[in-house]
PDB file of C-alpha atoms in Angstrom:
ATOM      1  CA  UNK V   1     168.292 -81.460 192.740  1.00  0.00           C
ATOM      2  CA  UNK V   2     164.512 -81.042 193.016  1.00  0.00           C
ATOM      3  CA  UNK V   3     162.138 -82.412 190.324  1.00  0.00           C
ATOM      4  CA  UNK V   4     161.128 -78.870 189.331  1.00  0.00           C
ATOM      5  CA  UNK V   5     164.740 -77.876 188.698  1.00  0.00           C
ATOM      6  CA  UNK V   6     165.364 -81.078 186.712  1.00  0.00           C
ATOM      7  CA  UNK V   7     162.306 -80.275 184.623  1.00  0.00           C
ATOM      8  CA  UNK V   8     163.624 -76.748 184.065  1.00  0.00           C
ATOM      9  CA  UNK V   9     166.907 -78.160 182.742  1.00  0.00           C
ATOM     10  CA  UNK V  10     164.973 -80.461 180.373  1.00  0.00           C
ATOM     11  CA  UNK V  11     162.988 -77.474 179.076  1.00  0.00           C
ATOM     12  CA  UNK V  12     166.169 -75.503 178.417  1.00  0.00           C
ATOM     13  CA  UNK V  13     167.484 -78.438 176.390  1.00  0.00           C
ATOM     14  CA  UNK V  14     164.276 -78.908 174.373  1.00  0.00           C
ATOM     15  CA  UNK V  15     163.630 -75.237 173.674  1.00  0.00           C
ATOM     16  CA  UNK V  16     167.239 -74.101 173.433  1.00  0.00           C
ATOM     17  CA  UNK V  17     168.413 -77.075 171.401  1.00  0.00           C
ATOM     18  CA  UNK V  18     165.409 -77.698 169.147  1.00  0.00           C
ATOM     19  CA  UNK V  19     162.535 -75.189 169.076  1.00  0.00           C
ATOM     20  CA  UNK V  20     164.519 -71.946 169.239  1.00  0.00           C
ATOM     21  CA  UNK V  21     167.181 -72.684 166.549  1.00  0.00           C
ATOM     22  CA  UNK V  22     164.749 -74.435 164.188  1.00  0.00           C
ATOM     23  CA  UNK V  23     162.154 -71.680 164.640  1.00  0.00           C
ATOM     24  CA  UNK V  24     164.798 -69.069 163.820  1.00  0.00           C
ATOM     25  CA  UNK V  25     166.009 -71.115 160.847  1.00  0.00           C
ATOM     26  CA  UNK V  26     162.502 -71.395 159.376  1.00  0.00           C
ATOM     27  CA  UNK V  27     161.826 -67.730 160.077  1.00  0.00           C
ATOM     28  CA  UNK V  28     164.913 -66.743 158.079  1.00  0.00           C
ATOM     29  CA  UNK V  29     164.323 -69.247 155.262  1.00  0.00           C
ATOM     30  CA  UNK V  30     160.633 -68.508 154.737  1.00  0.00           C
ATOM     31  CA  UNK V  31     160.863 -64.773 155.322  1.00  0.00           C
ATOM     32  CA  UNK V  32     160.302 -62.457 158.258  1.00  0.00           C
ATOM     33  CA  UNK V  33     156.612 -62.023 157.432  1.00  0.00           C
ATOM     34  CA  UNK V  34     155.901 -65.640 158.396  1.00  0.00           C
ATOM     35  CA  UNK V  35     155.095 -64.851 162.003  1.00  0.00           C
ATOM     36  CA  UNK V  36     154.365 -68.421 163.083  1.00  0.00           C
ATOM     37  CA  UNK V  37     158.113 -68.916 163.346  1.00  0.00           C
ATOM     38  CA  UNK V  38     158.485 -65.646 165.218  1.00  0.00           C
ATOM     39  CA  UNK V  39     155.980 -66.995 167.752  1.00  0.00           C
ATOM     40  CA  UNK V  40     157.885 -70.288 168.015  1.00  0.00           C
ATOM     41  CA  UNK V  41     161.079 -68.300 168.623  1.00  0.00           C
ATOM     42  CA  UNK V  42     159.289 -66.095 171.163  1.00  0.00           C
ATOM     43  CA  UNK V  43     157.778 -69.080 172.992  1.00  0.00           C
ATOM     44  CA  UNK V  44     161.162 -70.791 173.193  1.00  0.00           C
ATOM     45  CA  UNK V  45     162.820 -67.609 174.500  1.00  0.00           C
ATOM     46  CA  UNK V  46     160.122 -67.115 177.157  1.00  0.00           C
ATOM     47  CA  UNK V  47     160.366 -70.715 178.324  1.00  0.00           C
ATOM     48  CA  UNK V  48     164.154 -70.598 178.514  1.00  0.00           C
ATOM     49  CA  UNK V  49     163.935 -67.447 180.651  1.00  0.00           C
ATOM     50  CA  UNK V  50     161.295 -69.087 182.832  1.00  0.00           C
ATOM     51  CA  UNK V  51     163.424 -72.208 183.255  1.00  0.00           C
ATOM     52  CA  UNK V  52     166.448 -70.136 184.286  1.00  0.00           C
ATOM     53  CA  UNK V  53     164.306 -68.331 186.850  1.00  0.00           C
ATOM     54  CA  UNK V  54     163.105 -71.726 188.104  1.00  0.00           C
ATOM     55  CA  UNK V  55     166.706 -72.877 188.552  1.00  0.00           C
ATOM     56  CA  UNK V  56     167.485 -69.733 190.555  1.00  0.00           C
ATOM     57  CA  UNK V  57     164.287 -69.912 192.606  1.00  0.00           C
ATOM     58  CA  UNK V  58     164.295 -70.640 196.324  1.00  0.00           C
ATOM     59  CA  UNK V  59     161.711 -73.403 196.503  1.00  0.00           C
ATOM     60  CA  UNK V  60     161.306 -73.023 200.267  1.00  0.00           C
ATOM     61  CA  UNK V  61     159.848 -69.530 199.882  1.00  0.00           C
ATOM     62  CA  UNK V  62     156.484 -68.316 198.538  1.00  0.00           C
ATOM     63  CA  UNK V  63     155.474 -68.798 194.852  1.00  0.00           C
ATOM     64  CA  UNK V  64     157.704 -66.811 192.516  1.00  0.00           C
ATOM     65  CA  UNK V  65     155.921 -63.829 190.938  1.00  0.00           C
ATOM     66  CA  UNK V  66     158.237 -63.631 187.928  1.00  0.00           C
ATOM     67  CA  UNK V  67     157.759 -67.300 187.072  1.00  0.00           C
ATOM     68  CA  UNK V  68     153.982 -66.887 187.351  1.00  0.00           C
ATOM     69  CA  UNK V  69     154.041 -63.917 184.975  1.00  0.00           C
ATOM     70  CA  UNK V  70     156.247 -65.790 182.493  1.00  0.00           C
ATOM     71  CA  UNK V  71     153.857 -68.721 182.685  1.00  0.00           C
ATOM     72  CA  UNK V  72     150.890 -66.472 181.879  1.00  0.00           C
ATOM     73  CA  UNK V  73     152.603 -64.581 179.070  1.00  0.00           C
ATOM     74  CA  UNK V  74     153.599 -67.887 177.473  1.00  0.00           C
ATOM     75  CA  UNK V  75     149.988 -68.460 176.469  1.00  0.00           C
ATOM     76  CA  UNK V  76     150.096 -65.665 173.885  1.00  0.00           C
ATOM     77  CA  UNK V  77     152.801 -67.142 171.594  1.00  0.00           C
ATOM     78  CA  UNK V  78     151.057 -70.532 171.796  1.00  0.00           C
ATOM     79  CA  UNK V  79     147.873 -68.906 170.527  1.00  0.00           C
ATOM     80  CA  UNK V  80     149.966 -66.989 167.991  1.00  0.00           C
ATOM     81  CA  UNK V  81     151.415 -70.195 166.543  1.00  0.00           C
ATOM     82  CA  UNK V  82     147.962 -71.704 166.150  1.00  0.00           C
ATOM     83  CA  UNK V  83     146.483 -68.515 164.700  1.00  0.00           C
ATOM     84  CA  UNK V  84     149.188 -68.219 162.044  1.00  0.00           C
ATOM     85  CA  UNK V  85     148.771 -71.858 161.004  1.00  0.00           C
ATOM     86  CA  UNK V  86     144.991 -71.358 160.798  1.00  0.00           C
ATOM     87  CA  UNK V  87     145.704 -68.222 158.742  1.00  0.00           C
ATOM     88  CA  UNK V  88     147.732 -70.312 156.302  1.00  0.00           C
ATOM     89  CA  UNK V  89     144.910 -72.840 156.134  1.00  0.00           C
ATOM     90  CA  UNK V  90     142.378 -70.110 155.327  1.00  0.00           C
ATOM     91  CA  UNK V  91     144.561 -68.556 152.632  1.00  0.00           C
ATOM     92  CA  UNK V  92     145.275 -71.934 151.078  1.00  0.00           C
ATOM     93  CA  UNK V  93     141.613 -72.867 150.933  1.00  0.00           C
ATOM     94  CA  UNK V  94     140.801 -69.410 149.446  1.00  0.00           C
ATOM     95  CA  UNK V  95     138.833 -68.176 152.474  1.00  0.00           C
ATOM     96  CA  UNK V  96     140.487 -64.763 152.463  1.00  0.00           C
ATOM     97  CA  UNK V  97     137.886 -63.053 154.649  1.00  0.00           C
ATOM     98  CA  UNK V  98     138.390 -65.664 157.339  1.00  0.00           C
ATOM     99  CA  UNK V  99     142.144 -65.130 157.004  1.00  0.00           C
ATOM    100  CA  UNK V 100     141.607 -61.440 157.807  1.00  0.00           C
ATOM    101  CA  UNK V 101     139.502 -62.378 160.847  1.00  0.00           C
ATOM    102  CA  UNK V 102     142.320 -64.622 162.070  1.00  0.00           C
ATOM    103  CA  UNK V 103     144.820 -61.783 161.740  1.00  0.00           C
ATOM    104  CA  UNK V 104     142.510 -59.527 163.752  1.00  0.00           C
ATOM    105  CA  UNK V 105     142.452 -62.164 166.501  1.00  0.00           C
ATOM    106  CA  UNK V 106     146.191 -61.535 166.942  1.00  0.00           C
ATOM    107  CA  UNK V 107     145.367 -57.979 168.008  1.00  0.00           C
ATOM    108  CA  UNK V 108     142.806 -59.332 170.482  1.00  0.00           C
ATOM    109  CA  UNK V 109     145.396 -61.679 172.014  1.00  0.00           C
ATOM    110  CA  UNK V 110     147.974 -58.896 172.315  1.00  0.00           C
ATOM    111  CA  UNK V 111     145.365 -56.699 173.994  1.00  0.00           C
ATOM    112  CA  UNK V 112     144.679 -59.406 176.584  1.00  0.00           C
ATOM    113  CA  UNK V 113     148.335 -59.786 177.604  1.00  0.00           C
ATOM    114  CA  UNK V 114     148.558 -56.484 179.602  1.00  0.00           C
ATOM    115  CA  UNK V 115     145.344 -57.414 181.437  1.00  0.00           C
ATOM    116  CA  UNK V 116     146.855 -60.746 182.388  1.00  0.00           C
ATOM    117  CA  UNK V 117     150.161 -59.231 183.539  1.00  0.00           C
ATOM    118  CA  UNK V 118     148.497 -56.522 185.638  1.00  0.00           C
ATOM    119  CA  UNK V 119     146.110 -59.105 187.074  1.00  0.00           C
ATOM    120  CA  UNK V 120     148.988 -61.363 188.135  1.00  0.00           C
ATOM    121  CA  UNK V 121     150.807 -58.434 189.724  1.00  0.00           C
ATOM    122  CA  UNK V 122     147.660 -57.560 191.671  1.00  0.00           C
ATOM    123  CA  UNK V 123     147.308 -61.172 192.826  1.00  0.00           C
ATOM    124  CA  UNK V 124     150.745 -60.891 194.443  1.00  0.00           C
ATOM    125  CA  UNK V 125     149.998 -57.481 195.981  1.00  0.00           C
ATOM    126  CA  UNK V 126     148.310 -56.603 199.252  1.00  0.00           C
ATOM    127  CA  UNK V 127     145.010 -58.215 200.176  1.00  0.00           C
ATOM    128  CA  UNK V 128     142.923 -55.257 198.977  1.00  0.00           C
ATOM    129  CA  UNK V 129     144.275 -55.568 195.416  1.00  0.00           C
ATOM    130  CA  UNK V 130     143.712 -59.287 194.915  1.00  0.00           C
ATOM    131  CA  UNK V 131     140.023 -58.936 194.058  1.00  0.00           C
ATOM    132  CA  UNK V 132     140.909 -56.640 191.149  1.00  0.00           C
ATOM    133  CA  UNK V 133     143.705 -59.021 190.185  1.00  0.00           C
ATOM    134  CA  UNK V 134     141.281 -61.912 189.953  1.00  0.00           C
ATOM    135  CA  UNK V 135     138.923 -59.875 187.781  1.00  0.00           C
ATOM    136  CA  UNK V 136     141.670 -58.758 185.362  1.00  0.00           C
ATOM    137  CA  UNK V 137     143.152 -62.248 185.178  1.00  0.00           C
ATOM    138  CA  UNK V 138     139.713 -63.737 184.543  1.00  0.00           C
ATOM    139  CA  UNK V 139     139.086 -61.235 181.736  1.00  0.00           C
ATOM    140  CA  UNK V 140     142.462 -61.982 180.128  1.00  0.00           C
ATOM    141  CA  UNK V 141     141.967 -65.750 180.285  1.00  0.00           C
ATOM    142  CA  UNK V 142     138.382 -65.504 179.040  1.00  0.00           C
ATOM    143  CA  UNK V 143     139.645 -63.567 175.995  1.00  0.00           C
ATOM    144  CA  UNK V 144     142.194 -66.317 175.341  1.00  0.00           C
ATOM    145  CA  UNK V 145     139.455 -68.957 175.589  1.00  0.00           C
ATOM    146  CA  UNK V 146     137.211 -67.045 173.196  1.00  0.00           C
ATOM    147  CA  UNK V 147     140.042 -66.666 170.682  1.00  0.00           C
ATOM    148  CA  UNK V 148     140.712 -70.398 171.012  1.00  0.00           C
ATOM    149  CA  UNK V 149     137.079 -71.258 170.299  1.00  0.00           C
ATOM    150  CA  UNK V 150     136.846 -68.871 167.330  1.00  0.00           C
ATOM    151  CA  UNK V 151     140.078 -70.057 165.723  1.00  0.00           C
ATOM    152  CA  UNK V 152     139.055 -73.692 166.194  1.00  0.00           C
ATOM    153  CA  UNK V 153     135.720 -73.025 164.502  1.00  0.00           C
ATOM    154  CA  UNK V 154     137.402 -71.175 161.643  1.00  0.00           C
ATOM    155  CA  UNK V 155     139.919 -73.977 161.140  1.00  0.00           C
ATOM    156  CA  UNK V 156     137.184 -76.632 161.019  1.00  0.00           C
ATOM    157  CA  UNK V 157     135.108 -74.601 158.569  1.00  0.00           C
ATOM    158  CA  UNK V 158     138.070 -73.830 156.280  1.00  0.00           C
ATOM    159  CA  UNK V 159     139.170 -77.452 156.264  1.00  0.00           C
ATOM    160  CA  UNK V 160     135.726 -78.922 155.556  1.00  0.00           C
ATOM    161  CA  UNK V 161     134.764 -76.279 152.997  1.00  0.00           C
ATOM    162  CA  UNK V 162     138.027 -76.526 151.053  1.00  0.00           C
ATOM    163  CA  UNK V 163     137.142 -79.885 149.517  1.00  0.00           C
ATOM    164  CA  UNK V 164     140.805 -80.423 148.583  1.00  0.00           C
ATOM    165  CA  UNK V 165     143.090 -83.266 149.578  1.00  0.00           C
ATOM    166  CA  UNK V 166     146.346 -81.737 148.381  1.00  0.00           C
ATOM    167  CA  UNK V 167     149.201 -83.018 150.514  1.00  0.00           C
ATOM    168  CA  UNK V 168     150.422 -79.640 151.851  1.00  0.00           C
ATOM    169  CA  UNK V 169     146.925 -78.780 152.990  1.00  0.00           C
ATOM    170  CA  UNK V 170     146.427 -82.250 154.468  1.00  0.00           C
ATOM    171  CA  UNK V 171     149.648 -81.973 156.495  1.00  0.00           C
ATOM    172  CA  UNK V 172     148.652 -78.529 157.752  1.00  0.00           C
ATOM    173  CA  UNK V 173     145.145 -79.618 158.708  1.00  0.00           C
ATOM    174  CA  UNK V 174     146.490 -82.642 160.583  1.00  0.00           C
ATOM    175  CA  UNK V 175     148.973 -80.478 162.475  1.00  0.00           C
ATOM    176  CA  UNK V 176     146.270 -78.016 163.547  1.00  0.00           C
ATOM    177  CA  UNK V 177     143.993 -80.902 164.546  1.00  0.00           C
ATOM    178  CA  UNK V 178     146.701 -82.391 166.762  1.00  0.00           C
ATOM    179  CA  UNK V 179     147.490 -79.029 168.383  1.00  0.00           C
ATOM    180  CA  UNK V 180     143.887 -78.098 169.209  1.00  0.00           C
ATOM    181  CA  UNK V 181     143.265 -80.340 172.262  1.00  0.00           C
ATOM    182  CA  UNK V 182     146.786 -79.681 173.561  1.00  0.00           C
ATOM    183  CA  UNK V 183     146.207 -75.936 173.570  1.00  0.00           C
ATOM    184  CA  UNK V 184     142.931 -76.462 175.438  1.00  0.00           C
ATOM    185  CA  UNK V 185     144.762 -78.436 178.143  1.00  0.00           C
ATOM    186  CA  UNK V 186     147.298 -75.620 178.478  1.00  0.00           C
ATOM    187  CA  UNK V 187     144.550 -73.013 178.843  1.00  0.00           C
ATOM    188  CA  UNK V 188     142.801 -75.123 181.468  1.00  0.00           C
ATOM    189  CA  UNK V 189     146.037 -75.478 183.445  1.00  0.00           C
ATOM    190  CA  UNK V 190     146.534 -71.714 183.551  1.00  0.00           C
ATOM    191  CA  UNK V 191     142.953 -71.251 184.720  1.00  0.00           C
ATOM    192  CA  UNK V 192     143.482 -73.744 187.536  1.00  0.00           C
ATOM    193  CA  UNK V 193     146.849 -72.178 188.434  1.00  0.00           C
ATOM    194  CA  UNK V 194     145.336 -68.714 188.849  1.00  0.00           C
ATOM    195  CA  UNK V 195     142.066 -69.578 190.542  1.00  0.00           C
ATOM    196  CA  UNK V 196     142.641 -72.696 192.657  1.00  0.00           C
ATOM    197  CA  UNK V 197     144.216 -70.889 195.598  1.00  0.00           C
ATOM    198  CA  UNK V 198     143.398 -73.407 198.330  1.00  0.00           C
ATOM    199  CA  UNK V 199     146.402 -75.481 197.268  1.00  0.00           C
ATOM    200  CA  UNK V 200     149.684 -75.037 195.370  1.00  0.00           C
ATOM    201  CA  UNK V 201     148.946 -78.108 193.219  1.00  0.00           C
ATOM    202  CA  UNK V 202     148.804 -76.022 190.032  1.00  0.00           C
ATOM    203  CA  UNK V 203     151.538 -73.522 190.843  1.00  0.00           C
ATOM    204  CA  UNK V 204     153.964 -73.270 187.885  1.00  0.00           C
ATOM    205  CA  UNK V 205     156.963 -73.065 190.228  1.00  0.00           C
ATOM    206  CA  UNK V 206     155.992 -75.353 193.133  1.00  0.00           C
ATOM    207  CA  UNK V 207     152.952 -77.325 191.989  1.00  0.00           C
ATOM    208  CA  UNK V 208     152.254 -81.001 191.530  1.00  0.00           C
ATOM    209  CA  UNK V 209     154.713 -82.422 188.998  1.00  0.00           C
ATOM    210  CA  UNK V 210     152.236 -84.779 187.330  1.00  0.00           C
ATOM    211  CA  UNK V 211     149.698 -81.995 186.779  1.00  0.00           C
ATOM    212  CA  UNK V 212     152.383 -79.613 185.502  1.00  0.00           C
ATOM    213  CA  UNK V 213     153.851 -82.139 183.070  1.00  0.00           C
ATOM    214  CA  UNK V 214     150.547 -83.463 181.708  1.00  0.00           C
ATOM    215  CA  UNK V 215     148.643 -80.181 181.511  1.00  0.00           C
ATOM    216  CA  UNK V 216     151.382 -77.621 180.864  1.00  0.00           C
ATOM    217  CA  UNK V 217     154.862 -78.817 179.906  1.00  0.00           C
ATOM    218  CA  UNK V 218     153.881 -81.685 177.612  1.00  0.00           C
ATOM    219  CA  UNK V 219     151.193 -79.779 175.644  1.00  0.00           C
ATOM    220  CA  UNK V 220     153.516 -76.795 175.139  1.00  0.00           C
ATOM    221  CA  UNK V 221     156.447 -78.919 174.027  1.00  0.00           C
ATOM    222  CA  UNK V 222     154.352 -80.997 171.644  1.00  0.00           C
ATOM    223  CA  UNK V 223     152.763 -77.875 170.090  1.00  0.00           C
ATOM    224  CA  UNK V 224     156.195 -76.333 169.503  1.00  0.00           C
ATOM    225  CA  UNK V 225     157.641 -79.576 168.110  1.00  0.00           C
ATOM    226  CA  UNK V 226     154.615 -80.170 165.872  1.00  0.00           C
ATOM    227  CA  UNK V 227     154.949 -76.659 164.464  1.00  0.00           C
ATOM    228  CA  UNK V 228     158.664 -76.912 163.671  1.00  0.00           C
ATOM    229  CA  UNK V 229     158.261 -80.512 162.471  1.00  0.00           C
ATOM    230  CA  UNK V 230     155.569 -79.438 160.007  1.00  0.00           C
ATOM    231  CA  UNK V 231     157.713 -76.471 158.951  1.00  0.00           C
ATOM    232  CA  UNK V 232     160.736 -78.680 158.249  1.00  0.00           C
ATOM    233  CA  UNK V 233     158.586 -81.201 156.371  1.00  0.00           C
ATOM    234  CA  UNK V 234     157.150 -78.558 154.065  1.00  0.00           C
ATOM    235  CA  UNK V 235     160.492 -76.749 153.719  1.00  0.00           C
ATOM    236  CA  UNK V 236     162.144 -79.944 152.461  1.00  0.00           C
ATOM    237  CA  UNK V 237     159.368 -80.392 149.884  1.00  0.00           C
ATOM    238  CA  UNK V 238     159.726 -76.826 148.593  1.00  0.00           C
ATOM    239  CA  UNK V 239     161.602 -76.532 145.261  1.00  0.00           C
ATOM    240  CA  UNK V 240     165.006 -74.824 145.611  1.00  0.00           C
ATOM    241  CA  UNK V 241     164.883 -71.092 145.052  1.00  0.00           C
ATOM    242  CA  UNK V 242     161.197 -70.782 145.909  1.00  0.00           C
ATOM    243  CA  UNK V 243     159.621 -69.309 149.013  1.00  0.00           C
ATOM    244  CA  UNK V 244     157.160 -71.714 150.554  1.00  0.00           C
ATOM    245  CA  UNK V 245     153.513 -70.985 149.874  1.00  0.00           C
ATOM    246  CA  UNK V 246     150.705 -73.480 150.092  1.00  0.00           C
ATOM    247  CA  UNK V 247     148.637 -71.619 147.534  1.00  0.00           C
ATOM    248  CA  UNK V 248     151.492 -71.755 145.019  1.00  0.00           C
ATOM    249  CA  UNK V 249     151.993 -75.452 145.684  1.00  0.00           C
ATOM    250  CA  UNK V 250     148.299 -76.157 145.234  1.00  0.00           C
ATOM    251  CA  UNK V 251     148.129 -74.049 142.055  1.00  0.00           C
ATOM    252  CA  UNK V 252     151.138 -75.803 140.576  1.00  0.00           C
ATOM    253  CA  UNK V 253     149.654 -79.204 141.309  1.00  0.00           C
ATOM    254  CA  UNK V 254     146.387 -78.190 139.703  1.00  0.00           C
ATOM    255  CA  UNK V 255     148.191 -76.888 136.625  1.00  0.00           C
ATOM    256  CA  UNK V 256     150.097 -80.163 136.247  1.00  0.00           C
ATOM    257  CA  UNK V 257     146.862 -82.094 136.542  1.00  0.00           C
ATOM    258  CA  UNK V 258     145.293 -80.175 133.636  1.00  0.00           C
ATOM    259  CA  UNK V 259     148.308 -80.587 131.360  1.00  0.00           C
TER     260      UNK V 259
END
């Protein structure tokens, strides 16, 4: 069995055995309006589909178009996870206007996905369509990068301006801080995969294993595991019969302090 197929099996185990069921569990427990868990569930589903396609792929042929599209689409739920956690951070620290900006960034990300898909399809089309494909792909990725930069700036501002060291907020801030460089690595890998055409080193289906693991697989897995790990940590600290809410937890702690 080739290294790429072995890696695909490992991804099915990680996402199918950990991220997908825990993401669904947290989504049900916290309520369907907590979309960070929807994005975890979506990311896990996309990666499982991509891994199955990798197992069925003929590695002696040209790069697989479906796997490339799955790889590109997978960026959107990663950004979605980060955006929803930043949204929680903004709401907790009472920066409600910034929270609304973060929610608007979701619409921007969703708008970039069709550009990315069409661009990838054009890259696999006849020679005369590849120039347009590069342009559309570049626009889609540049939107993702801009969203990344904006959400990182918002998270830093909300964290520094909050002035609170409440444990739930501290855990959330640490989780976002750990995810931020990993998401940047994943974005850089996609950029290299789409635009370094002189070699297949960054191909998601046939590329260099070290580059794929360090820049793509590992960052994605760690982001997903950090998200569900933080969710389980906070869920266990939530009083029975209450829906988790950082603002409620912070308010309750403040009230106890003044008693």
